[in-house]
Amino acid sequence: MTETQKACNPGPATHDHRRCIATALREAEDLCRARAVNLTATRRRVLELVWQGHEPVKAYQIINNFRAGHQATKPPTVYRALDFLMENGLVHRIESLNAFVGCTRPENRHQADFFICTACHRVDEIDSGKIAATFEKLARQQNFTISHKTVEVYGLCRACHEKTGEQFHA
Amino acid sequence: MTETQKACNPGPATHDHRRCIATALREAEDLCRARAVNLTATRRRVLELVWQGHEPVKAYQIINNFRAGHQATKPPTVYRALDFLMENGLVHRIESLNAFVGCTRPENRHQADFFICTACHRVDEIDSGKIAATFEKLARQQNFTISHKTVEVYGLCRACHEKTGEQFHA
DNA sequence: GGACGTTATGTTATAATATAACGTTGATCA
DNA sequence: TGATCAACGTTATATTATAACATAACGTCC
């Protein structure tokens, strides 16, 4: 099991997700304080909504769920908050889904690559040292100079793969 | 004036892009005949427009440039044609750009990974045997079962990298 | 030969995603 | 105290994509 997963275990709803949210928010607060950037109430609320699960969340889900009490919000507010959160490595964008996911290890800035489960939609960051090396080697062969990348790998996570197996036996 | 055809993006050497287009269309015709699928005039025209360069082309560029004579078209027509072309491996979608690019080797069906130049926007398919192996190994470690992936690597192609170098000396 | 199925396209409307442009507020501080 | 700035509000609109239903063109089967 990788370090990425921390307290949360694979598969939907098998853990107390409130702890994931609390941890993510606390880490975000600490990091923003340390970096002297401003984690405002709006940004904090958006981060909380991104963390409503381990699945990617769409911008308009956030917009629609934003109202706390009876305050609504509008697209630019949420997109700005998402920009801030991405700049600060607290949230990643999943390009192939037009969606956003909380970063599980924001303390070290990184570009993330992802495994995305097509069954439960859980996203895990790939530990990407080896991937980077592979790409660098290929790039050198073509004289290509890499700056950044989008890597989103789809398939079944362990839990869902096992469930599928169960279905075959049922 | 249309958004068509800024001269071809160099890549290694400047080339006569009309030949690229002609080749792509001919190969498409051959493949569709061999597979007994129907490369209609609409689909052929969309493919031609996707091939207006080696850069990704947006759906609405295609829609706006579609008129041959004075016939316009509407989004569903073009999206349907793109779906057909993608199903038949003649076109790939670049997820992180919401854009489409002609496939350079449609004769063998494949999922493609890409190098995308941030300067000239040229796209090249990565020969991805090694990439797949690397991902498979990582996936096994996490008990993840891969089905497909999006890999889009950004940076400078050789030509643009060299140009940038020149600029630094200028 | 005409009813029917199939494939592809046309048409209308709208959904879903994202940003431009400009206005307001409240904190800070010279 | 008023200039500045960061953050957010507001309005409008741009961009990307699809749903839903209508029509056309063609083959086929009785």
CSV table of N, CA, C and O in Angstrom, one decimal, chain A residues 89-145:
chain,number,residue,atom,x,y,z
A,89,GLY,N,-0.9,23.8,-5.0
A,89,GLY,CA,-0.7,22.3,-4.9
A,89,GLY,C,-1.7,21.6,-4.0
A,89,GLY,O,-1.4,20.5,-3.6
A,90,LEU,N,-2.8,22.3,-3.7
A,90,LEU,CA,-3.7,21.6,-2.8
A,90,LEU,C,-4.8,20.8,-3.6
A,90,LEU,O,-5.5,20.0,-3.0
A,91,VAL,N,-4.9,21.1,-4.8
A,91,VAL,CA,-5.9,20.5,-5.7
A,91,VAL,C,-5.2,20.2,-7.0
A,91,VAL,O,-4.3,21.0,-7.5
A,92,HIS,N,-5.6,19.1,-7.7
A,92,HIS,CA,-5.1,18.8,-9.0
A,92,HIS,C,-6.3,18.8,-10.0
A,92,HIS,O,-7.4,18.4,-9.5
A,93,ARG,N,-6.0,19.1,-11.2
A,93,ARG,CA,-7.1,19.0,-12.2
A,93,ARG,C,-6.9,17.7,-13.0
A,93,ARG,O,-5.8,17.3,-13.4
A,94,ILE,N,-8.0,17.0,-13.2
A,94,ILE,CA,-8.0,15.8,-14.1
A,94,ILE,C,-8.5,16.2,-15.4
A,94,ILE,O,-9.7,16.5,-15.6
A,95,GLU,N,-7.6,16.3,-16.4
A,95,GLU,CA,-7.9,16.9,-17.7
A,95,GLU,C,-9.0,16.1,-18.4
A,95,GLU,O,-9.9,16.7,-19.1
A,96,SER,N,-8.8,14.8,-18.4
A,96,SER,CA,-9.7,14.0,-19.2
A,96,SER,C,-11.1,13.9,-18.6
A,96,SER,O,-12.0,13.4,-19.3
A,97,LEU,N,-11.3,14.5,-17.5
A,97,LEU,CA,-12.7,14.5,-16.9
A,97,LEU,C,-13.2,15.9,-16.6
A,97,LEU,O,-14.3,16.1,-16.2
A,98,ASN,N,-12.4,16.9,-16.9
A,98,ASN,CA,-12.7,18.3,-16.5
A,98,ASN,C,-13.2,18.3,-15.1
A,98,ASN,O,-14.3,18.7,-14.8
A,99,ALA,N,-12.4,17.8,-14.2
A,99,ALA,CA,-12.7,17.7,-12.8
A,99,ALA,C,-11.5,17.9,-11.9
A,99,ALA,O,-10.4,18.0,-12.4
A,100,PHE,N,-11.8,18.0,-10.6
A,100,PHE,CA,-10.7,18.4,-9.7
A,100,PHE,C,-10.7,17.4,-8.5
A,100,PHE,O,-11.7,16.8,-8.2
A,101,VAL,N,-9.5,17.2,-8.0
A,101,VAL,CA,-9.4,16.2,-6.9
A,101,VAL,C,-8.4,16.8,-5.9
A,101,VAL,O,-7.4,17.5,-6.3
A,102,GLY,N,-8.6,16.5,-4.6
A,102,GLY,CA,-7.7,17.0,-3.6
A,102,GLY,C,-6.4,16.3,-3.7
A,102,GLY,O,-6.3,15.1,-4.0
A,103,CYS,N,-5.3,17.1,-3.4
A,103,CYS,CA,-4.0,16.5,-3.4
A,103,CYS,C,-3.7,15.8,-2.1
A,103,CYS,O,-4.0,16.4,-1.0
A,104,THR,N,-3.2,14.6,-2.1
A,104,THR,CA,-3.0,13.9,-0.9
A,104,THR,C,-1.6,14.1,-0.2
A,104,THR,O,-1.4,13.7,0.9
A,105,ARG,N,-0.8,14.8,-0.9
A,105,ARG,CA,0.5,15.1,-0.3
A,105,ARG,C,1.0,16.5,-0.7
A,105,ARG,O,2.0,16.7,-1.4
A,106,PRO,N,0.2,17.5,-0.3
A,106,PRO,CA,0.5,18.9,-0.8
A,106,PRO,C,1.8,19.5,-0.2
A,106,PRO,O,2.2,20.5,-0.7
A,107,GLU,N,2.3,18.8,0.8
A,107,GLU,CA,3.5,19.4,1.5
A,107,GLU,C,4.7,19.4,0.5
A,107,GLU,O,5.5,20.3,0.6
A,108,ASN,N,4.8,18.5,-0.4
A,108,ASN,CA,5.8,18.7,-1.4
A,108,ASN,C,5.2,18.9,-2.8
A,108,ASN,O,4.4,18.1,-3.3
A,109,ARG,N,5.5,20.1,-3.3
A,109,ARG,CA,5.0,20.5,-4.6
A,109,ARG,C,5.3,19.4,-5.6
A,109,ARG,O,6.5,19.0,-5.7
A,110,HIS,N,4.4,19.1,-6.5
A,110,HIS,CA,4.6,18.1,-7.5
A,110,HIS,C,3.6,18.2,-8.6
A,110,HIS,O,2.5,18.7,-8.3
A,111,GLN,N,3.9,17.7,-9.7
A,111,GLN,CA,3.0,17.4,-10.7
A,111,GLN,C,2.5,16.0,-10.5
A,111,GLN,O,3.3,15.1,-10.2
A,112,ALA,N,1.3,15.8,-10.7
A,112,ALA,CA,0.8,14.5,-10.3
A,112,ALA,C,0.3,13.7,-11.5
A,112,ALA,O,-0.1,14.2,-12.5
A,113,ASP,N,0.5,12.4,-11.4
A,113,ASP,CA,0.0,11.4,-12.4
A,113,ASP,C,-1.0,10.6,-11.6
A,113,ASP,O,-0.9,10.4,-10.4
A,114,PHE,N,-2.0,10.0,-12.4
A,114,PHE,CA,-3.1,9.4,-11.6
A,114,PHE,C,-3.5,8.0,-12.2
A,114,PHE,O,-3.5,7.8,-13.4
A,115,PHE,N,-3.9,7.2,-11.2
A,115,PHE,CA,-4.7,6.0,-11.5
A,115,PHE,C,-6.2,6.4,-11.2
A,115,PHE,O,-6.4,6.8,-10.0
A,116,ILE,N,-7.1,6.1,-12.1
A,116,ILE,CA,-8.5,6.5,-11.9
A,116,ILE,C,-9.3,5.2,-12.1
A,116,ILE,O,-9.3,4.6,-13.2
A,117,CYS,N,-10.1,4.9,-11.1
A,117,CYS,CA,-10.9,3.7,-11.2
A,117,CYS,C,-12.2,4.0,-11.9
A,117,CYS,O,-12.9,4.9,-11.6
A,118,THR,N,-12.4,3.2,-13.0
A,118,THR,CA,-13.6,3.4,-13.8
A,118,THR,C,-14.9,2.9,-13.1
A,118,THR,O,-15.9,3.2,-13.6
A,119,ALA,N,-14.7,2.1,-12.1
A,119,ALA,CA,-15.9,1.6,-11.4
A,119,ALA,C,-16.3,2.6,-10.2
A,119,ALA,O,-17.4,3.1,-10.2
A,120,CYS,N,-15.4,2.8,-9.3
A,120,CYS,CA,-15.7,3.6,-8.1
A,120,CYS,C,-15.3,5.0,-8.2
A,120,CYS,O,-15.6,5.9,-7.4
A,121,HIS,N,-14.5,5.3,-9.3
A,121,HIS,CA,-14.1,6.7,-9.6
A,121,HIS,C,-13.0,7.2,-8.6
A,121,HIS,O,-12.6,8.4,-8.7
A,122,ARG,N,-12.5,6.3,-7.8
A,122,ARG,CA,-11.5,6.8,-6.9
A,122,ARG,C,-10.2,7.1,-7.7
A,122,ARG,O,-9.9,6.5,-8.6
A,123,VAL,N,-9.5,8.2,-7.2
A,123,VAL,CA,-8.3,8.6,-7.9
A,123,VAL,C,-7.2,8.5,-6.9
A,123,VAL,O,-7.3,8.9,-5.8
A,124,ASP,N,-6.1,7.9,-7.4
A,124,ASP,CA,-4.9,7.8,-6.6
A,124,ASP,C,-3.7,8.4,-7.4
A,124,ASP,O,-3.6,8.1,-8.5
A,125,GLU,N,-2.9,9.1,-6.7
A,125,GLU,CA,-1.7,9.7,-7.3
A,125,GLU,C,-0.7,8.5,-7.5
A,125,GLU,O,-0.5,7.7,-6.6
A,126,ILE,N,-0.1,8.5,-8.7
A,126,ILE,CA,1.0,7.5,-8.9
A,126,ILE,C,2.3,8.1,-8.5
A,126,ILE,O,2.6,9.3,-8.7
A,127,ASP,N,3.0,7.3,-7.8
A,127,ASP,CA,4.4,7.7,-7.4
A,127,ASP,C,5.2,7.7,-8.7
A,127,ASP,O,5.4,6.6,-9.3
A,128,SER,N,5.6,8.8,-9.1
A,128,SER,CA,6.0,8.9,-10.5
A,128,SER,C,7.5,9.1,-10.8
A,128,SER,O,7.8,9.5,-11.9
A,129,GLY,N,8.3,8.7,-9.9
A,129,GLY,CA,9.7,8.8,-10.2
A,129,GLY,C,10.1,8.0,-11.5
A,129,GLY,O,10.7,8.5,-12.4
A,130,LYS,N,9.6,6.8,-11.5
A,130,LYS,CA,10.0,5.9,-12.7
A,130,LYS,C,9.3,6.4,-14.0
A,130,LYS,O,9.9,6.2,-15.0
A,131,ILE,N,8.1,6.9,-13.8
A,131,ILE,CA,7.5,7.4,-15.0
A,131,ILE,C,8.3,8.5,-15.6
A,131,ILE,O,8.6,8.5,-16.8
A,132,ALA,N,8.7,9.4,-14.8
A,132,ALA,CA,9.4,10.6,-15.2
A,132,ALA,C,10.7,10.1,-16.0
A,132,ALA,O,11.0,10.6,-17.0
A,133,ALA,N,11.4,9.2,-15.4
A,133,ALA,CA,12.6,8.7,-16.0
A,133,ALA,C,12.3,8.1,-17.4
A,133,ALA,O,13.1,8.3,-18.3
A,134,THR,N,11.3,7.3,-17.5
A,134,THR,CA,10.9,6.7,-18.7
A,134,THR,C,10.6,7.8,-19.8
A,134,THR,O,11.1,7.7,-20.9
A,135,PHE,N,9.9,8.8,-19.4
A,135,PHE,CA,9.6,9.8,-20.4
A,135,PHE,C,10.8,10.6,-20.8
A,135,PHE,O,11.0,10.9,-21.9
A,136,GLU,N,11.7,10.8,-19.8
A,136,GLU,CA,12.9,11.6,-20.1
A,136,GLU,C,13.7,10.9,-21.1
A,136,GLU,O,14.3,11.5,-22.0
A,137,LYS,N,13.8,9.6,-21.0
A,137,LYS,CA,14.6,8.8,-21.9
A,137,LYS,C,14.0,8.9,-23.3
A,137,LYS,O,14.8,9.1,-24.3
A,138,LEU,N,12.7,8.7,-23.4
A,138,LEU,CA,12.1,8.7,-24.7
A,138,LEU,C,12.2,10.1,-25.3
A,138,LEU,O,12.5,10.3,-26.5
A,139,ALA,N,12.1,11.1,-24.5
A,139,ALA,CA,12.2,12.5,-24.9
A,139,ALA,C,13.6,12.8,-25.5
A,139,ALA,O,13.7,13.4,-26.6
A,140,ARG,N,14.6,12.3,-24.8
A,140,ARG,CA,16.0,12.6,-25.3
A,140,ARG,C,16.2,12.0,-26.7
A,140,ARG,O,16.8,12.6,-27.5
A,141,GLN,N,15.6,10.8,-26.9
A,141,GLN,CA,15.7,10.2,-28.2
A,141,GLN,C,15.1,11.0,-29.3
A,141,GLN,O,15.6,10.9,-30.4
A,142,GLN,N,14.1,11.8,-29.0
A,142,GLN,CA,13.5,12.6,-30.0
A,142,GLN,C,14.0,14.1,-29.9
A,142,GLN,O,13.4,15.0,-30.5
A,143,ASN,N,14.9,14.4,-29.0
A,143,ASN,CA,15.3,15.7,-28.8
A,143,ASN,C,14.1,16.6,-28.3
A,143,ASN,O,14.0,17.7,-28.7
A,144,PHE,N,13.3,16.0,-27.5
A,144,PHE,CA,12.2,16.8,-27.0
A,144,PHE,C,12.5,17.2,-25.5
A,144,PHE,O,13.1,16.4,-24.8
A,145,THR,N,12.2,18.4,-25.2
A,145,THR,CA,12.5,18.9,-23.8
A,145,THR,C,11.2,19.0,-23.0
A,145,THR,O,10.4,19.9,-23.3
